[in-house]
Amino acid sequence: MSVNSLILVVEDDPSVRNLISATLKANDYRYVIAENGESAVATAASHNPDIILLDLGLPDIDGVEVIKRVRGWSSVPIVVISARNEDDDKISALDAGADDYVTKPFSVAELLARLRVMQRRINSFSESEQSVFSNGKLKIDFAAGCAYLDGDELHLTPIEYKLLCLLAKNVGKVLTHTYIIQKVWGSNWTDVTSLRVFMANLRKKLGDGQGAQDYIQTHVGIGYRMNKVD
Ligand code: CA
């Protein structure tokens, strides 16, 4: 899958752009480059990339605006590249429809790891439309409203089940606190502290944090993601 995937790289800083393109080239990805927001939107439309790597600070239109425009017609995975301490920007980008983020300065290994997560996300798009969701030892039967871990039914509260389904249907994608709260509670009344408590209980029931691979990954100050587990 990694061979021949086409990546659209949107970055106005030549040194970062060169690092990314050298990395992609060395790892058999194909890529196209856009140096500003307008050309990013145009290239996304003309080249139909498999993944977009998008710097948020662009000379013309803002990266978040690029996401909004591209999301008008495409669900292509978007990984945002942002500077350190720009959590608000990351959250805006994720809420606008980005899937993931890397923070500058990032390592080549980290960039490649993000791309692998996105490829697994692409591969699971079709699965997510099925009535039974399967990820490692976790199974969710949406029609029956039941979840199983290693064949045993999980005893989840209604809220925990809703949280689990939301994360599963967006497997591989980082969901912000605000997004999760709106989807699960339907309004803004529940605070992030309560969400954390529900998540901690859910993660305990999934056996997260007890070695092996975790199903749910915490992004401090940002949100949560369900990982695709082997
Ligand atoms: Ca920039």
Tab-separated table of C-alpha atoms and ligand atoms in Angstrom:
chain	number	residue	atom	x	y	z
A	1	MET	CA	0.000	0.000	0.000
A	2	SER	CA	2.795	2.433	0.832
A	3	VAL	CA	4.312	1.944	-2.586
A	4	ASN	CA	2.757	4.345	-5.051
A	5	SER	CA	0.548	6.200	-2.597
A	6	LEU	CA	0.405	9.811	-3.717
A	7	ILE	CA	1.023	12.410	-1.009
A	8	LEU	CA	0.220	16.081	-1.453
A	9	VAL	CA	2.767	18.085	0.562
A	10	VAL	CA	1.637	21.607	1.428
A	11	GLU	CA	4.474	23.599	2.983
A	12	ASP	CA	5.840	27.063	2.328
A	13	ASP	CA	9.109	26.568	4.224
A	14	PRO	CA	11.695	25.178	1.748
A	15	SER	CA	13.794	23.384	4.388
A	16	VAL	CA	10.819	21.493	5.838
A	17	ARG	CA	9.552	20.806	2.315
A	18	ASN	CA	12.912	19.348	1.312
A	19	LEU	CA	13.046	17.142	4.405
A	20	ILE	CA	9.559	15.810	3.719
A	21	SER	CA	10.090	15.212	0.020
A	22	ALA	CA	13.437	13.467	0.616
A	23	THR	CA	11.755	11.245	3.213
A	24	LEU	CA	8.873	10.380	0.913
A	25	LYS	CA	11.186	9.681	-1.988
A	26	ALA	CA	13.396	7.391	0.127
A	27	ASN	CA	10.306	5.440	1.178
A	28	ASP	CA	8.774	4.955	-2.259
A	29	TYR	CA	5.917	7.397	-1.888
A	30	ARG	CA	4.964	9.559	-4.818
A	31	TYR	CA	4.346	13.185	-3.980
A	32	VAL	CA	3.253	16.522	-5.362
A	33	ILE	CA	4.055	19.834	-3.742
A	34	ALA	CA	2.020	22.965	-3.121
A	35	GLU	CA	3.677	26.042	-1.640
A	36	ASN	CA	0.538	27.897	-0.608
A	37	GLY	CA	-3.098	27.331	0.303
A	38	GLU	CA	-4.743	28.203	-3.005
A	39	SER	CA	-2.458	25.898	-4.944
A	40	ALA	CA	-3.031	23.194	-2.271
A	41	VAL	CA	-6.788	23.264	-2.912
A	42	ALA	CA	-6.255	23.255	-6.685
A	43	THR	CA	-3.730	20.396	-6.534
A	44	ALA	CA	-5.965	18.341	-4.233
A	45	ALA	CA	-8.705	18.651	-6.849
A	46	SER	CA	-6.513	17.980	-9.888
A	47	HIS	CA	-4.323	15.144	-8.497
A	48	ASN	CA	-6.686	13.342	-6.134
A	49	PRO	CA	-3.937	12.477	-3.579
A	50	ASP	CA	-4.201	9.542	-1.140
A	51	ILE	CA	-3.033	11.651	1.818
A	52	ILE	CA	-2.464	15.396	2.354
A	53	LEU	CA	0.353	16.676	4.605
A	54	LEU	CA	-0.647	20.228	5.398
A	55	ASP	CA	1.319	22.978	7.086
A	56	LEU	CA	-1.097	25.263	8.945
A	57	GLY	CA	0.836	28.527	8.606
A	58	LEU	CA	0.679	29.365	4.899
A	59	PRO	CA	1.402	32.676	3.149
A	60	ASP	CA	-2.032	33.130	1.579
A	61	ILE	CA	-5.044	31.313	3.034
A	62	ASP	CA	-4.908	29.618	6.419
A	63	GLY	CA	-4.410	25.840	6.593
A	64	VAL	CA	-7.743	25.456	8.410
A	65	GLU	CA	-9.432	27.176	5.455
A	66	VAL	CA	-7.722	24.703	3.108
A	67	ILE	CA	-9.184	21.821	5.150
A	68	LYS	CA	-12.686	23.301	5.026
A	69	ARG	CA	-12.530	23.743	1.262
A	70	VAL	CA	-11.099	20.278	0.565
A	71	ARG	CA	-13.680	18.691	2.891
A	72	GLY	CA	-16.341	20.221	0.636
A	73	TRP	CA	-15.802	17.383	-1.789
A	74	SER	CA	-13.187	14.979	-0.396
A	75	SER	CA	-12.637	12.732	2.634
A	76	VAL	CA	-8.910	12.283	1.845
A	77	PRO	CA	-6.906	11.797	5.075
A	78	ILE	CA	-5.288	15.091	6.114
A	79	VAL	CA	-2.294	15.246	8.484
A	80	VAL	CA	-1.642	18.722	9.790
A	81	ILE	CA	1.879	19.999	10.435
A	82	SER	CA	1.935	22.637	13.137
A	83	ALA	CA	4.420	24.406	15.328
A	84	ARG	CA	4.885	23.547	18.982
A	85	ASN	CA	2.450	25.180	21.439
A	86	GLU	CA	-0.204	25.715	18.796
A	87	ASP	CA	-2.776	23.422	20.402
A	88	ASP	CA	-5.630	25.774	19.533
A	89	ASP	CA	-4.663	25.621	15.867
A	90	LYS	CA	-4.430	21.835	15.974
A	91	ILE	CA	-7.872	21.643	17.570
A	92	SER	CA	-9.361	24.007	14.959
A	93	ALA	CA	-7.782	21.901	12.216
A	94	LEU	CA	-9.111	18.639	13.679
A	95	ASP	CA	-12.569	20.151	14.134
A	96	ALA	CA	-12.467	21.343	10.514
A	97	GLY	CA	-11.891	17.740	9.423
A	98	ALA	CA	-8.162	16.986	9.696
A	99	ASP	CA	-7.378	13.407	10.765
A	100	ASP	CA	-4.098	13.752	12.608
A	101	TYR	CA	-1.208	16.105	13.301
A	102	VAL	CA	2.574	16.195	13.669
A	103	THR	CA	4.304	18.900	15.637
A	104	LYS	CA	7.398	20.718	14.365
A	105	PRO	CA	10.174	19.845	14.754
A	106	PHE	CA	9.303	16.248	13.912
A	107	SER	CA	11.535	13.285	13.117
A	108	VAL	CA	11.456	11.340	9.884
A	109	ALA	CA	10.397	8.249	11.856
A	110	GLU	CA	7.471	10.154	13.324
A	111	LEU	CA	6.336	11.406	9.935
A	112	LEU	CA	6.436	7.893	8.483
A	113	ALA	CA	4.498	6.549	11.482
A	114	ARG	CA	1.756	9.163	10.915
A	115	LEU	CA	1.549	8.159	7.247
A	116	ARG	CA	1.215	4.479	8.182
A	117	VAL	CA	-1.661	5.299	10.536
A	118	MET	CA	-3.394	7.160	7.706
A	119	GLN	CA	-2.918	4.271	5.309
A	120	ARG	CA	-4.477	1.893	7.784
A	121	ARG	CA	-7.301	4.384	8.121
A	122	ILE	CA	-7.816	4.327	4.345
A	123	ASN	CA	-7.838	0.531	4.448
A	124	SER	CA	-10.483	0.480	7.165
A	125	PHE	CA	-12.861	2.941	5.453
A	126	SER	CA	-14.799	0.110	3.829
A	127	GLU	CA	-14.873	-1.911	7.055
A	128	SER	CA	-16.399	0.987	8.963
A	129	GLU	CA	-19.541	0.744	6.809
A	130	GLN	CA	-20.145	-2.838	7.945
A	131	SER	CA	-22.613	-3.769	10.663
A	132	VAL	CA	-19.878	-5.483	12.669
A	133	PHE	CA	-16.701	-3.584	13.514
A	134	SER	CA	-13.577	-5.581	14.182
A	135	ASN	CA	-10.225	-4.329	15.477
A	136	GLY	CA	-7.783	-6.810	17.017
A	137	LYS	CA	-9.701	-8.615	19.765
A	138	LEU	CA	-12.388	-5.938	19.862
A	139	LYS	CA	-15.688	-6.501	18.081
A	140	ILE	CA	-18.720	-4.238	17.988
A	141	ASP	CA	-22.036	-5.512	16.690
A	142	PHE	CA	-23.769	-2.229	15.878
A	143	ALA	CA	-27.133	-3.861	15.116
A	144	ALA	CA	-27.200	-5.754	18.421
A	145	GLY	CA	-25.658	-2.835	20.348
A	146	CYS	CA	-23.027	-5.083	21.912
A	147	ALA	CA	-19.252	-4.978	22.137
A	148	TYR	CA	-16.949	-7.930	22.737
A	149	LEU	CA	-13.331	-8.235	23.776
A	150	ASP	CA	-11.699	-11.554	22.946
A	151	GLY	CA	-15.181	-13.101	22.633
A	152	ASP	CA	-16.441	-11.874	26.007
A	153	GLU	CA	-19.197	-9.291	26.083
A	154	LEU	CA	-18.045	-5.942	27.473
A	155	HIS	CA	-20.315	-4.526	30.131
A	156	LEU	CA	-20.464	-0.897	29.087
A	157	THR	CA	-22.704	1.906	30.245
A	158	PRO	CA	-24.738	3.566	27.449
A	159	ILE	CA	-22.322	6.504	27.382
A	160	GLU	CA	-19.261	4.246	27.249
A	161	TYR	CA	-20.841	2.318	24.380
A	162	LYS	CA	-21.568	5.532	22.477
A	163	LEU	CA	-17.993	6.697	23.019
A	164	LEU	CA	-16.632	3.361	21.828
A	165	CYS	CA	-18.796	3.383	18.673
A	166	LEU	CA	-17.835	6.967	17.846
A	167	LEU	CA	-14.125	6.189	18.159
A	168	ALA	CA	-14.515	2.945	16.208
A	169	LYS	CA	-16.353	4.620	13.348
A	170	ASN	CA	-13.455	7.091	13.153
A	171	VAL	CA	-10.657	4.583	13.738
A	172	GLY	CA	-7.229	6.140	13.073
A	173	LYS	CA	-8.570	9.694	13.363
A	174	VAL	CA	-7.898	12.030	16.287
A	175	LEU	CA	-11.222	13.329	17.634
A	176	THR	CA	-11.218	16.510	19.703
A	177	HIS	CA	-12.873	16.805	23.116
A	178	THR	CA	-15.444	19.239	21.697
A	179	TYR	CA	-16.324	16.946	18.808
A	180	ILE	CA	-16.743	13.914	21.074
A	181	ILE	CA	-18.844	15.817	23.592
A	182	GLN	CA	-21.138	17.171	20.859
A	183	LYS	CA	-21.575	13.753	19.257
A	184	VAL	CA	-22.143	11.817	22.479
A	185	TRP	CA	-24.073	14.284	24.606
A	186	GLY	CA	-25.520	16.378	21.800
A	187	SER	CA	-24.555	19.647	23.438
A	188	ASN	CA	-21.761	21.370	25.292
A	189	TRP	CA	-23.065	20.744	28.775
A	190	THR	CA	-20.591	18.025	29.739
A	191	ASP	CA	-17.126	19.263	30.559
A	192	VAL	CA	-13.843	17.713	29.535
A	193	THR	CA	-13.240	16.468	33.085
A	194	SER	CA	-16.328	14.243	32.899
A	195	LEU	CA	-15.285	13.026	29.458
A	196	ARG	CA	-11.905	12.043	30.912
A	197	VAL	CA	-13.595	9.999	33.620
A	198	PHE	CA	-15.798	8.153	31.110
A	199	MET	CA	-12.788	7.554	28.866
A	200	ALA	CA	-10.646	6.262	31.724
A	201	ASN	CA	-13.362	3.733	32.627
A	202	LEU	CA	-13.803	2.682	29.016
A	203	ARG	CA	-10.062	2.262	28.539
A	204	LYS	CA	-9.875	0.133	31.687
A	205	LYS	CA	-12.594	-2.165	30.330
A	206	LEU	CA	-10.678	-2.466	27.061
A	207	GLY	CA	-7.536	-3.439	28.978
A	208	ASP	CA	-5.650	-0.367	27.805
A	209	GLY	CA	-2.495	0.560	29.684
A	210	GLN	CA	-1.825	-3.075	30.629
A	211	GLY	CA	0.893	-3.789	28.104
A	212	ALA	CA	0.341	-4.895	24.503
A	213	GLN	CA	-1.327	-2.399	22.194
A	214	ASP	CA	-3.788	0.191	23.447
A	215	TYR	CA	-7.086	0.621	21.629
A	216	ILE	CA	-7.590	4.211	22.696
A	217	GLN	CA	-4.805	6.764	22.583
A	218	THR	CA	-4.987	9.935	24.666
A	219	HIS	CA	-3.858	13.206	23.074
A	220	VAL	CA	-3.308	15.461	26.077
A	221	GLY	CA	-5.168	18.766	25.730
A	222	ILE	CA	-6.641	17.712	22.385
A	223	GLY	CA	-8.701	14.522	22.387
A	224	TYR	CA	-8.634	10.779	21.684
A	225	ARG	CA	-8.037	8.343	18.870
A	226	MET	CA	-8.815	4.667	18.401
A	227	ASN	CA	-5.750	2.925	17.043
A	228	LYS	CA	-5.942	0.146	14.510
A	229	VAL	CA	-4.603	-2.839	16.473
A	230	ASP	CA	-2.998	-5.951	14.960
B	1	CA	CA	4.586	27.677	7.223
